[in-house]
Coordinates of C-alpha atoms in Angstrom, one line a residue:
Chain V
X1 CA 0.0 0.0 0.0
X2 CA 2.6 2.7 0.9
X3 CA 4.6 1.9 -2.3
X4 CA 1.5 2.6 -4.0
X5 CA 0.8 6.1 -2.5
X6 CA 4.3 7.2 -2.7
X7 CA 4.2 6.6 -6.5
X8 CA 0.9 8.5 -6.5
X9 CA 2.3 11.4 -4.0
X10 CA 5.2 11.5 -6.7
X11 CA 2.3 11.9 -9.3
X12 CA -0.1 14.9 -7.7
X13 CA 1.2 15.5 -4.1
X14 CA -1.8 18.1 -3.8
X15 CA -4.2 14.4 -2.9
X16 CA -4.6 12.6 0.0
X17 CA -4.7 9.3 -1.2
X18 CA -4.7 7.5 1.8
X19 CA -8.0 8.3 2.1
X20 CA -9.3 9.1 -1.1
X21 CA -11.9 6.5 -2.6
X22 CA -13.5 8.5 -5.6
X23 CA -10.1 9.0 -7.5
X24 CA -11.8 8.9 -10.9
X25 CA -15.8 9.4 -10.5
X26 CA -14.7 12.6 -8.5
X27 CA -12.3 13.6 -11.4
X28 CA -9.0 13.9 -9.0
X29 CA -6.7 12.3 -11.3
X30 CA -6.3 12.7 -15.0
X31 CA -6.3 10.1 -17.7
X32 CA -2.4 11.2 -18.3
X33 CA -1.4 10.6 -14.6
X34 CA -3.5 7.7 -15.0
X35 CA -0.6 6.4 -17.9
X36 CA 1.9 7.6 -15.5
X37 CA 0.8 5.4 -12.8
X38 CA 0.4 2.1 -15.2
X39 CA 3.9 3.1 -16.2
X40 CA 5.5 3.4 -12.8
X41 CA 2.9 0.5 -11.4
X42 CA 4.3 -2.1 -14.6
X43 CA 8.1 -1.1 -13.4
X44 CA 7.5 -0.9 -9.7
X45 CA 5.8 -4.7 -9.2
X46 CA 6.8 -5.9 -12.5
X47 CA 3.2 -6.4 -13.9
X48 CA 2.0 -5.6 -17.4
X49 CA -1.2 -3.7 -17.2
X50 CA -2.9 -3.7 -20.5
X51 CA -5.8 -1.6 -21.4
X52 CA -8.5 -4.1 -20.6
X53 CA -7.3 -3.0 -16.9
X54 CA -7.7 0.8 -17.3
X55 CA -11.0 0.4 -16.0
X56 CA -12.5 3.5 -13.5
X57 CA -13.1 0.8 -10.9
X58 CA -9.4 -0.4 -10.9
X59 CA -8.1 3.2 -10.0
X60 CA -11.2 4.9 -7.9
X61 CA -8.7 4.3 -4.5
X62 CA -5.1 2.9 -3.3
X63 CA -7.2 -0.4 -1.6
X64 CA -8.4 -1.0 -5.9
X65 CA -5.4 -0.3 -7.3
X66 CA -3.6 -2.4 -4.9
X67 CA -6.3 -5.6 -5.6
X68 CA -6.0 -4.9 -9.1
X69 CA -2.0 -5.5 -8.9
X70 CA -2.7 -8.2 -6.7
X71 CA -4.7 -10.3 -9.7
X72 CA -2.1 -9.1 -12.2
X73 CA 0.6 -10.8 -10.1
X74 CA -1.1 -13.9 -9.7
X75 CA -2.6 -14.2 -13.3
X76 CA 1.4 -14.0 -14.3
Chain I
X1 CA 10.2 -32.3 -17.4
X2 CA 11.3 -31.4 -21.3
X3 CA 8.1 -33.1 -22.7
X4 CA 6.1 -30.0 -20.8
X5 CA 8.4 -27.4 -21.2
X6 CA 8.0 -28.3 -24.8
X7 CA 3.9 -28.2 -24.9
X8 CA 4.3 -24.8 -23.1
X9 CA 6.4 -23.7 -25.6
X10 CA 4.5 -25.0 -28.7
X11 CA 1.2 -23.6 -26.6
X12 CA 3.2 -20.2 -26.6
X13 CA 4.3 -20.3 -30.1
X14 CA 0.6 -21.6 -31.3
X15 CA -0.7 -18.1 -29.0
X16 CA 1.6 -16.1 -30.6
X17 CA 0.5 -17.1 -34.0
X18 CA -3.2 -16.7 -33.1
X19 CA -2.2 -13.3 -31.3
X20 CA -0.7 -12.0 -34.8
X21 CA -4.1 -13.6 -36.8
X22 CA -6.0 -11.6 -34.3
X23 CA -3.9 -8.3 -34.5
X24 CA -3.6 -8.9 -38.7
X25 CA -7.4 -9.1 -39.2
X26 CA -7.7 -5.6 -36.2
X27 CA -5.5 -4.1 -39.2
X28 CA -6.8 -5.0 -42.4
X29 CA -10.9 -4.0 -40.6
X30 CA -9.3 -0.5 -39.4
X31 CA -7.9 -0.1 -42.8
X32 CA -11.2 -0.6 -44.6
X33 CA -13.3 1.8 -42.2
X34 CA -10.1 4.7 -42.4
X35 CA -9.5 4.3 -45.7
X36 CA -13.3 4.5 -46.6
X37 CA -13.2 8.2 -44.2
X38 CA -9.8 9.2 -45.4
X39 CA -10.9 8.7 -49.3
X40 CA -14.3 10.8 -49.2
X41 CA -13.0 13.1 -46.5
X42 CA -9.1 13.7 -46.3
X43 CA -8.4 12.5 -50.2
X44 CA -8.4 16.6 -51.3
X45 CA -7.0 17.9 -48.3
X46 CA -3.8 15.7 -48.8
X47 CA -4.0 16.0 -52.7
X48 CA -4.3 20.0 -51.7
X49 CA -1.1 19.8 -49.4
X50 CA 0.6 18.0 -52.1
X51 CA 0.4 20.2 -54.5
X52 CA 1.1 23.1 -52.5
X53 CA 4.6 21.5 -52.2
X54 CA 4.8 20.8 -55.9
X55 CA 3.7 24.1 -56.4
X56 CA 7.1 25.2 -54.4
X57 CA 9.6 23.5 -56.8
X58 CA 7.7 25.2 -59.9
X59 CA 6.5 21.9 -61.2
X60 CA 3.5 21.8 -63.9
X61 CA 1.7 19.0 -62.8
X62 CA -0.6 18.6 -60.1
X63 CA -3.1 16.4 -58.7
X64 CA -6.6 16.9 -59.6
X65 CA -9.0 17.4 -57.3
X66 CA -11.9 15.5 -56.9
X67 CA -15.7 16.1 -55.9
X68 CA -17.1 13.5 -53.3
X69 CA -20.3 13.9 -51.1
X70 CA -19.4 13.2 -48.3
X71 CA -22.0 10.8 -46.4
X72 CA -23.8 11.8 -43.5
X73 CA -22.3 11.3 -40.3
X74 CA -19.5 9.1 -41.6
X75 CA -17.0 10.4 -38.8
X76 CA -18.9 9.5 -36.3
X77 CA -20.1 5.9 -37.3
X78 CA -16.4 5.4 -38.4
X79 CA -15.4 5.8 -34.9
X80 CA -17.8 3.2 -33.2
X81 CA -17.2 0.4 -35.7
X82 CA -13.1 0.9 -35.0
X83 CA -14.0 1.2 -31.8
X84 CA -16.1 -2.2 -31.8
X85 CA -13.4 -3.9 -33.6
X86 CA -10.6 -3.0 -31.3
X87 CA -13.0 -3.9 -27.8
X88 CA -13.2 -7.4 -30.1
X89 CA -9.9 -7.9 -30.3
X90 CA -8.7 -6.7 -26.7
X91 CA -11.3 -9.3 -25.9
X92 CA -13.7 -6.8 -24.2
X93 CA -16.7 -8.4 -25.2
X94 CA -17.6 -11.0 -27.7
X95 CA -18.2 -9.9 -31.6
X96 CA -21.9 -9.4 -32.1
X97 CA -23.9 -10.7 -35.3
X98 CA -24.4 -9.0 -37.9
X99 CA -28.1 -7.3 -37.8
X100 CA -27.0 -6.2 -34.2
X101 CA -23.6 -4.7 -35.1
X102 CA -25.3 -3.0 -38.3
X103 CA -28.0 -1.8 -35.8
X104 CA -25.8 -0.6 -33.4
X105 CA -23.5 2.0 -36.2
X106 CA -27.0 2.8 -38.2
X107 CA -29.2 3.8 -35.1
X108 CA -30.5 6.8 -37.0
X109 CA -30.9 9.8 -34.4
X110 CA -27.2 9.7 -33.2
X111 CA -26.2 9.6 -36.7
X112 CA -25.9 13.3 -37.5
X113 CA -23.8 14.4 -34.7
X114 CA -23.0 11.9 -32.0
X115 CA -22.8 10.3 -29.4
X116 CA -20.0 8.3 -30.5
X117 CA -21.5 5.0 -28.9
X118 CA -20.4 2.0 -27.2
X119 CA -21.4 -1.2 -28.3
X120 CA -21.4 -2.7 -25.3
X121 CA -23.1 -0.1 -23.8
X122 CA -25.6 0.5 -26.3
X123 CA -26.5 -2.7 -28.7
X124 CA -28.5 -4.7 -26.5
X125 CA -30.5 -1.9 -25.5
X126 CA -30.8 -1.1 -29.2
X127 CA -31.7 -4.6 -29.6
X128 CA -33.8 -5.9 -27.4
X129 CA -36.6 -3.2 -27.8
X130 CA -38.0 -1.6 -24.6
X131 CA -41.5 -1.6 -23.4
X132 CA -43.9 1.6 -23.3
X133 CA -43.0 4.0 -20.4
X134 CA -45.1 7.1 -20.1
X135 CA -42.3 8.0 -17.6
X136 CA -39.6 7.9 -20.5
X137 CA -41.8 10.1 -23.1
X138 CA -42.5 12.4 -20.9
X139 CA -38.9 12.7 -19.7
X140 CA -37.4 12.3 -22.9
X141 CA -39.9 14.9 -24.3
X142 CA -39.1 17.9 -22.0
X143 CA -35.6 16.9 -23.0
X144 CA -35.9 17.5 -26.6
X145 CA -37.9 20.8 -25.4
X146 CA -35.2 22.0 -23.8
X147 CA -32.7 20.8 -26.7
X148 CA -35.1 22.8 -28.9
X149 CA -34.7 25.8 -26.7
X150 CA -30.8 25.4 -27.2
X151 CA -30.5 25.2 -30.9
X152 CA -33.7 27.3 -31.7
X153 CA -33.7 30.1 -29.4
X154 CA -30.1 30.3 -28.1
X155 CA -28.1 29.2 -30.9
X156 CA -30.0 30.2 -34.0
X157 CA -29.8 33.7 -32.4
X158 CA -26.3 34.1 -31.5
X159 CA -24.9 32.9 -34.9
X160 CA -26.8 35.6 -36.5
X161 CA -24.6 38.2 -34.4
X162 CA -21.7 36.0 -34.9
X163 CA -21.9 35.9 -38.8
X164 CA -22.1 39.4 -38.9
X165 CA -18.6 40.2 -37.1
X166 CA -16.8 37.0 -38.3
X167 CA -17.7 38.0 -41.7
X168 CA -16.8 41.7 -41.6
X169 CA -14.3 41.1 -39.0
X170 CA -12.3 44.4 -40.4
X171 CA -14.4 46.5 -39.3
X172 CA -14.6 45.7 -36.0
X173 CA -12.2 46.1 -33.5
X174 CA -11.3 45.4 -29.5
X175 CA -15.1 44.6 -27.3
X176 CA -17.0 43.7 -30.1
X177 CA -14.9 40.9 -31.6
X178 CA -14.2 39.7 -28.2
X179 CA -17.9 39.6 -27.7
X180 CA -18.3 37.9 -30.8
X181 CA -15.8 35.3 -30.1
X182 CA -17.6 34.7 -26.7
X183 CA -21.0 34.4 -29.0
X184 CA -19.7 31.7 -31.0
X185 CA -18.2 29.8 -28.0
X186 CA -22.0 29.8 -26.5
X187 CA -23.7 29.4 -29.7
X188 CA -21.8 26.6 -30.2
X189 CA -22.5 25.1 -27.2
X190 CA -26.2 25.5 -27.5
X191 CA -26.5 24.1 -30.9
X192 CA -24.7 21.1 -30.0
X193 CA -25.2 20.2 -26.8
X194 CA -28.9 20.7 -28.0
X195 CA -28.9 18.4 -31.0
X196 CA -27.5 16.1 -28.7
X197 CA -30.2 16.8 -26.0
X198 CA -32.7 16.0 -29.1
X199 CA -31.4 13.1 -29.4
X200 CA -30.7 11.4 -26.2
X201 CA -34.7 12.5 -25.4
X202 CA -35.6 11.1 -28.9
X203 CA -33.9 7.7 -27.2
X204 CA -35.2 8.3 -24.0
X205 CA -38.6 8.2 -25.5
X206 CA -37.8 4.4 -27.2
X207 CA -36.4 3.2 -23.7
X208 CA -32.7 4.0 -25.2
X209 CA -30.4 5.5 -22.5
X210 CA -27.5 7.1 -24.3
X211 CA -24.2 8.3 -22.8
X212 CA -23.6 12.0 -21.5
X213 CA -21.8 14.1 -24.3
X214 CA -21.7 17.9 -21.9
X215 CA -21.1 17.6 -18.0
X216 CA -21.0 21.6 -17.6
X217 CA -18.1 22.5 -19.8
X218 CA -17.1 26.1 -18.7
X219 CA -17.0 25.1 -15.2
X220 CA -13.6 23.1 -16.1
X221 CA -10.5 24.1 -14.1
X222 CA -8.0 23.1 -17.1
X223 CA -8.2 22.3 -20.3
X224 CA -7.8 18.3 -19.8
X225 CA -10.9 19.0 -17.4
X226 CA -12.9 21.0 -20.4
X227 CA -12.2 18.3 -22.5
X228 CA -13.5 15.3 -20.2
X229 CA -16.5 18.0 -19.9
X230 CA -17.2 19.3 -23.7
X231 CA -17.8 16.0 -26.5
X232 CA -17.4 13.8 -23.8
X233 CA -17.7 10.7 -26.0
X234 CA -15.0 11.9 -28.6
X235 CA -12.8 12.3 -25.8
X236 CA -13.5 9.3 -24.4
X237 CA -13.4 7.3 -28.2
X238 CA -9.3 9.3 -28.2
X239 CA -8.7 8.1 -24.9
X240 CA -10.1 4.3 -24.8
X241 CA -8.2 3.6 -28.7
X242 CA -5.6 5.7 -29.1
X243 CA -3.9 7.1 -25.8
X244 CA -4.5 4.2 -23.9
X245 CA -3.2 2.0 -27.3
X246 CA 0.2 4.2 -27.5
X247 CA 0.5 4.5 -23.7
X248 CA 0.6 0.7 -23.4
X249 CA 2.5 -0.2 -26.8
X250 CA 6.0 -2.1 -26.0
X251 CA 8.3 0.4 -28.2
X252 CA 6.1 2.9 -25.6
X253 CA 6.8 1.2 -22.5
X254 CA 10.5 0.6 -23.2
X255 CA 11.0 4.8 -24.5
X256 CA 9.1 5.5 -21.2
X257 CA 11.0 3.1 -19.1
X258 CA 14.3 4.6 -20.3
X259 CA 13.3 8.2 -19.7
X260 CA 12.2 7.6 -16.3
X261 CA 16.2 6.1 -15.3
X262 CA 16.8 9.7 -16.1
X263 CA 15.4 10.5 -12.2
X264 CA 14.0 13.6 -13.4
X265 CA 10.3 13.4 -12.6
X266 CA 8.9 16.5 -14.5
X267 CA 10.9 16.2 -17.4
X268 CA 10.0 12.2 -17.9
X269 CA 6.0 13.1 -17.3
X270 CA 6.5 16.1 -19.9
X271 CA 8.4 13.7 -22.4
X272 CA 6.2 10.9 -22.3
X273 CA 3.0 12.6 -22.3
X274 CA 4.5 14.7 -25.3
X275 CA 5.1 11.4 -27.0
X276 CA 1.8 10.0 -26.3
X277 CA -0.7 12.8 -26.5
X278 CA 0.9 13.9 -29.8
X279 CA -1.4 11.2 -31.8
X280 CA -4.5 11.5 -29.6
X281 CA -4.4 15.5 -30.9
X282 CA -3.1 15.4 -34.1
X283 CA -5.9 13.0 -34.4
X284 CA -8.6 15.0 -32.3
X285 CA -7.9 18.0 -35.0
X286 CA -8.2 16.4 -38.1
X287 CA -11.6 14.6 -37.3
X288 CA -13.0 17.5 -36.8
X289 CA -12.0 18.7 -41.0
X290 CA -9.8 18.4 -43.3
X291 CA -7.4 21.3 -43.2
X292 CA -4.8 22.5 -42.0
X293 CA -6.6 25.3 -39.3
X294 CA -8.1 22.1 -37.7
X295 CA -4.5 20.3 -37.1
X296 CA -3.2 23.6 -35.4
X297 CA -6.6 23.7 -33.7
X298 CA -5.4 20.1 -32.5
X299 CA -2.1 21.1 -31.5
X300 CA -3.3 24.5 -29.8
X301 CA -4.9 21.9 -26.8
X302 CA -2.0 19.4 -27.2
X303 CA 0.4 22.7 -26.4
X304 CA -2.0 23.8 -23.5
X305 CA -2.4 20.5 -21.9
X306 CA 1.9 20.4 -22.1
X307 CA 2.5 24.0 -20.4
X308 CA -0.2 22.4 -18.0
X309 CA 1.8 19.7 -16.7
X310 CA 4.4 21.8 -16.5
X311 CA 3.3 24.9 -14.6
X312 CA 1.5 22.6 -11.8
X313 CA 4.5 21.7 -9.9
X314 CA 4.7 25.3 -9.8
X315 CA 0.9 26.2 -8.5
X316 CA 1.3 23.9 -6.1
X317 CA 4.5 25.5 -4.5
X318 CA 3.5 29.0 -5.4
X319 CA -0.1 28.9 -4.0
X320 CA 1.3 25.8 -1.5
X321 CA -1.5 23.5 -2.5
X322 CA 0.5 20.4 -1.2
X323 CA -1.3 18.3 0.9
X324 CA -4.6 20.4 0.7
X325 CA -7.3 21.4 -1.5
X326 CA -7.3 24.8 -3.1
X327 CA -9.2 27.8 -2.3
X328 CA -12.1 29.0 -3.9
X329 CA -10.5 31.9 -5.3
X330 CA -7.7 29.9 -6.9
X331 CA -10.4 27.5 -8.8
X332 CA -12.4 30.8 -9.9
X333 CA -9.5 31.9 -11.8
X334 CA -8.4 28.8 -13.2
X335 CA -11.9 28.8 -14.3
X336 CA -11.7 31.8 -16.0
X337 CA -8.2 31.1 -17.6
X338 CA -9.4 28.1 -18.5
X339 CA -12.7 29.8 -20.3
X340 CA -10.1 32.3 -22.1
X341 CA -8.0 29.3 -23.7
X342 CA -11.4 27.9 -24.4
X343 CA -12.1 30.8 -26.4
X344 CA -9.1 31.7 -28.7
X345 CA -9.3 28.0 -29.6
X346 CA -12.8 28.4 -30.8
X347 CA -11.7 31.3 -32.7
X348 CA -9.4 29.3 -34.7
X349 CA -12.4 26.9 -34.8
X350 CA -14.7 29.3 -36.6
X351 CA -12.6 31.5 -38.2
X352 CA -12.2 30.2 -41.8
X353 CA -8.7 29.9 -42.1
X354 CA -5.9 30.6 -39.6
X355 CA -4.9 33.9 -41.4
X356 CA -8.3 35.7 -40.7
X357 CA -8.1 33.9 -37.1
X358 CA -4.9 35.4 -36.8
X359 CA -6.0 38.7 -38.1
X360 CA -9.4 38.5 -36.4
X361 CA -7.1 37.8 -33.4
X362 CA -5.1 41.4 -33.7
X363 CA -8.1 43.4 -34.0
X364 CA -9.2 42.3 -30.1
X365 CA -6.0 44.9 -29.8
X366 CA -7.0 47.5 -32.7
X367 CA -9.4 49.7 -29.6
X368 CA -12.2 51.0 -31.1
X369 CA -16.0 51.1 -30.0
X370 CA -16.8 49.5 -26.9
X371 CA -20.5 50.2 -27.2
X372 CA -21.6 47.2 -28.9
X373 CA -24.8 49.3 -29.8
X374 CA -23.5 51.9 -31.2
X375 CA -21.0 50.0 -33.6
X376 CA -24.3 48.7 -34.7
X377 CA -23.2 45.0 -34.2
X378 CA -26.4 44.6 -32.1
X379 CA -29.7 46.1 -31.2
X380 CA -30.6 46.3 -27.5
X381 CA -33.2 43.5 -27.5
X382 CA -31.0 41.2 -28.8
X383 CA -28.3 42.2 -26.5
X384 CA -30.4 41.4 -24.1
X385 CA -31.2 38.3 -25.3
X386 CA -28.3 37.1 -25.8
X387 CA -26.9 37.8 -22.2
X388 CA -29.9 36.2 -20.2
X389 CA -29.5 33.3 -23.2
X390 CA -26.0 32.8 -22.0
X391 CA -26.8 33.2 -18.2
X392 CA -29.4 30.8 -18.6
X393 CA -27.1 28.2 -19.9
X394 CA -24.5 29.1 -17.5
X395 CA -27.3 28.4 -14.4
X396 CA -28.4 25.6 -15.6
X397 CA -25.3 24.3 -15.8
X398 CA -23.9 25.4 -12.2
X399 CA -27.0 23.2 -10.8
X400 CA -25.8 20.2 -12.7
X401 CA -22.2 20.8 -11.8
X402 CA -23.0 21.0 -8.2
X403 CA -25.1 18.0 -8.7
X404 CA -28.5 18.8 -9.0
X405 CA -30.3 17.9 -12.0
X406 CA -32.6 20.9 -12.5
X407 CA -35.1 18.5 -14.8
X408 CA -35.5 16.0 -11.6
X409 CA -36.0 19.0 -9.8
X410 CA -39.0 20.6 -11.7
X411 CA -40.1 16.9 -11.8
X412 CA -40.5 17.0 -8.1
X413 CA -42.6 19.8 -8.4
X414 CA -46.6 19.6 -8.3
X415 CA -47.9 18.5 -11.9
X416 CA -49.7 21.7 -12.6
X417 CA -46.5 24.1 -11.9
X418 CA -44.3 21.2 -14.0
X419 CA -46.9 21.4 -16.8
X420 CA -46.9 25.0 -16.8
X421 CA -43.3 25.1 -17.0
X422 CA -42.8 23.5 -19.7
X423 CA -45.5 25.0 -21.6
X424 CA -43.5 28.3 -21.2
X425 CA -40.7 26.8 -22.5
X426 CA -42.6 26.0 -25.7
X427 CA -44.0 29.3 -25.5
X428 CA -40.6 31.0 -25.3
X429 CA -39.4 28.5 -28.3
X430 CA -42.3 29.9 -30.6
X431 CA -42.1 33.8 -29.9
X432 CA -38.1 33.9 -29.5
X433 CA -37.0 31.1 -31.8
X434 CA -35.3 31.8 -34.9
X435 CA -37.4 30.9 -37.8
X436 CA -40.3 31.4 -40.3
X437 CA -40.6 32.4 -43.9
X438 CA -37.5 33.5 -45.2
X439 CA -35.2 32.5 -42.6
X440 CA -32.7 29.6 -43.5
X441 CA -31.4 28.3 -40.4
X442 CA -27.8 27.7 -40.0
X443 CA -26.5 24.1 -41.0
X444 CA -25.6 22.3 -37.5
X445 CA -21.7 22.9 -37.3
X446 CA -20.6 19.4 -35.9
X447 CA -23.3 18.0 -38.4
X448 CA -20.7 18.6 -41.0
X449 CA -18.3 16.3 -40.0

C-alpha cells in the first residue's frame, strides 16, 4: 500500500490518497497521470497492465489499485 | 520435465501465431473503415497539401482534385465500428452478429452528430426493444424541449450576431470581436449540446439511455478537465483507442522506461505525455475537418495541456497546494483562464482559415467602439437576449455541476407548476425562436463532420 501512495504522492502531491476512494468518478486524477501510474505501477511490481485494466473501478482508490496488482501478479 | 516445457512452448508459439491472426485481421478491418473516411473526407486535403509542395519547386503538374459527397455522419459511425473492432480484439466483449452490429452504427438519431457510442453499452438496448413507459416520453420529451430551446432560441440567435462580425471582422475592433468570439463559444455550445439533447430524449422516448456528451463544460478548471466536460464521447473514443493503445504499446513502455532512469520526474511526465498525447491531438484536429486550421486547432490543446503539466509543480509551491485542497478563489480563476484558452481556440475553430483567425485575433488589440450598440453590431433587445440566453445556460449548468439535476427537480414539483413550465418553455421557443418564412437556419456545425 505505501509503495502505492508514494508513486501516487510523486504523481499529484496536492491528494490525500490514503484516504481518497472516488479517484476517478470525483475527477482527481487525470487520464495522463492515469498512464503515468500504469507506467510506474508495470516497473514498480513488475506487472504488465494492459488496457483491458484501465477500468474507472481499478483506479477509484489505493485499496483498488492495490487488488488490481494483486490479480495481475497472480494471473502472471 | 522437457516433454512439458515443450507443450508450453509449442502452446506459446501456437498463441503467438493466433495473437498476430488476431492483431492482422484488427489491421486489415481498421484499414477498410479509415480508408473508406480518409478517401471521401481527407483525399483533397492531402492531394491540396501535395500540391502546395509541388507548387514550391515550380512543377507543372498537379493532382486533380476531386468532388465527393461526403455521407452523412460518416466520422462518427467510423469511430464506433473501429471502436467495436478493437473492444473485439482486446477481448472486451464478444463480436456481435451482424443485424445487431449493423443496428448498433446505423441507429439513425445519433447519426448526425453523435454520441459516438459503445457497443457494449448500447446494442442490446438497441436490440432488445423496450417496453412503453409514459415516464420515458414524458422525460425524454421535456428533454428535446429544452434541446429545442438550445439550438432554436439560443443558438440560431447568436450565430446571426456572430456571422455578422466573423464576416466583416475588419471592421470591427477590441469589445465587439471579443464579444463575438464569446458568442460563437455559447452558440456553439447550445447548438450542440442541443442536437444532442434532441437526441438522447428522442432515445429516452424508445427506452434507449444514451451516454452523456456535456457535464457543464465552462465550469472546467483546465483544459484536460474542459475536454473530459465538452464532447465527452470523442474524448472518451481518443482516450479508450488511441492514448490508452500508445501508452501501453512495447516500443512505448521501453521509450518510457528509459526516460524515467533519467530521475527527473517532470521532465520524464512532460516527455512521455509529449510522445503520447501527440497522436490522440493530431488525431482529435483532423476529425473535426480536413485542413490544415483544424491540425493547429489540435495542437493549440495538445500545447495547452503540455504547459499544463508543467506549470502545476509550480501552483502547487506558489499557491502551497500540497497536501490540501485549493481555495475557492484559486479554482475561480483557473476557471476563468481556462474559459479564455477555451475561447481563442474556438476562434481558430470558426474562423475560416488561420490567417483571418490570426487577423481577427489582432483586431481584439486594434481599440475602437466598446458600445456594442452603437458599432451597430447589435440592437438592445437582442443584447439582451443574448446575455440572459447565455446566463441561462450558465445556471443551468452550475446546478448540474453541483449535482443537482434541474429537470428532476421541476419533476418534483406539483404536476400543474411542472406542466406550466414547460409550456412556457414552448412558449418562449415559438415567440423567440429563430425561424419562419424566409429565414434559412444555419447548418448544424458538428453536423458537417
Amino acid at each position: 500500500m505505501d509503495k502505492i501512495i508514494k508513486i501516487l504522492s510523486e504523481i499529484d502531491p496536492s491528494i490525500d490518497f490514503a484516504n481518497e476512494t472516488h479517484l476517478i468518478s470525483d475527477k482527481l486524477i487525470t487520464s495522463l497521470e492515469i498512464m503515468q501510474l500504469v507506467a510506474e505501477l508495470s516497473d514498480a511490481f513488475d506487472v504488465e497492465i494492459t488496457p483491458l485494466d484501465i477500468l474507472p473501478e481499478n483506479f477509484e482508490s489505493v485499496s483498488a489499485i492495490k487488488k488490481m496488482i494483486d490479480r495481475l501478479i497472480e494471473e502472471d | 520435465m522437457e516433454k512439458i516445457n515443450q507443450t508450453n512452448e509449442e502452446k506459446k508459439a501456437l498463441k503467438a501465431q493466433y495473437n498476430n491472426k488476431k492483431k492482422f485481421v484488427l489491421i486489415i478491418g481498421i484499414l477498410i473503415n479509415v480508408g473508406i473516411l480518409a478517401v471521401v473526407k481527407y483525399l483533397n486535403f492531402f492531394s491540396g497539401s501535395i500540391n502546395s509542395v509541388i507548387n514550391l519547386f515550380n512543377i507543372a503538374k498537379h493532382i486533380p482534385m476531386v468532388k465527393i459527397v461526403l455521407p452523412l455522419g460518416i466520422s462518427y459511425y467510423t469511430l464506433q465500428a473501429v471502436g467495436y473492432l478493437i473492444d473485439v480484439y482486446r477481448g472486451k466483449y464478444e463480436a456481435g452478429g451482424l443485424v445487431k452490429v449493423a443496428l448498433f452504427l446505423g441507429y439513425f438519431p445519433q447519426l448526425l452528430e453523435g454520441p459516438i457510442g459503445n457497443y457494449d453499452k448500447l446494442a442490446d438496448n438497441l436490440f432488445e426493444g423496450q417496453p412503453f413507459n409514459f415516464k420515458n416520453v414524458l422525460s425524454g420529451s421535456q428533454l428535446i424541449l429544452w434541446g429545442v430551446l438550445k439550438k432554436v432560441v439560443i443558438a440560431d440567435r447568436l450565430s446571426i450576431v456572430v456571422s455578422a462580425v466573423y464576416g466583416h471582422y475588419a471592421d470591427y475592433n477590441g469589445a465587439v470581436i471579443v464579444f463575438a468570439i464569446i458568442l460563437f463559444t455559447f452558440q456553439l455550445y447550445a447548438e450542440f449540446s442541443g442536437i444532442i439533447d434532441m437526441v438522447t430524449g428522442v432515445s429516452q422516448i424508445f427506452g434507449i439511455n444514451l451516454a452523456k456528451n456535456f457535464d457543464s463544460p465552462f465550469f472546467s478548471k483546465n483544459v484536460s478537465e474542459f475536454w473530459r466536460r465538452w464532447h465527452i464521447s470523442l474524448g472518451a473514443w481518443f482516450r479508450d483507442y488511441v492514448f490508452y493503445s500508445v501508452s501501453t504499446a512495447k516500443w512505448f513502455r521501453k521509450m518510457s522506461k528509459v526516460i524515467r532512469k533519467w530521475n527527473k520526474p517532470l521532465l520524464s511526465t512532460i516527455l512521455t505525455s509529449a510522445v503520447s498525447l501527440i497522436f490522440v491531438w493530431l488525431l482529435t484536429g483532423l476529425w473535426h475537418g480536413a485542413s490544415w486550421k483544424y491540425v493547429v486547432y489540435g495542437l493549440y490543446y495538445y500545447v495547452l495541456m503540455l504547459l499544463g503539466l508543467l506549470i502545476k509543480p509550480l501552483e502547487i509551491k506558489i499557491f502551497k497546494l500540497k497536501d490540501k485542497p485549493a481555495p475557492m478563489w484559486f479554482n475561480f480563476l483557473l476557471i476563468v483562464r481556462t474559459f479564455i484558452l477555451v475561447n481563442i481556440g474556438m476562434l481558430i475553430f470558426r474562423a475560416p482559415t488561420l490567417t483571418v483567425a490570426w487577423d481577427i485575433f489582432i483586431h481584439i488589440f486594434g481599440g475602437g467602439q466598446i458600445n456594442l450598440i452603437a458599432a451597430k453590431v447589435i440592437d438592445l433587445p437582442d443584447l439582451i437576449m443574448s446575455i440572459v440566453s447565455i446566463a441561462l445556460l450558465l445556471s443551468v449548468d452550475y446546478v448540474n455541476y453541483r449535482g443537482i439535476s434541474v429537470r428532476e427537480s421541476i419533476a418534483t414539483k406539483h404536476c400543474v407548476v411542472q406542466m406550466f413550465f414547460w409550456i412556457a418553455v414552448l412558449f418562449i421557443i415559438i415567440i423567440f425562436g429563430a425561424y419562419g418564412n424566409g429565414y434559412i437556419p444555419p447548418d448544424p456545425i458538428y453536423g458537417g463532420f
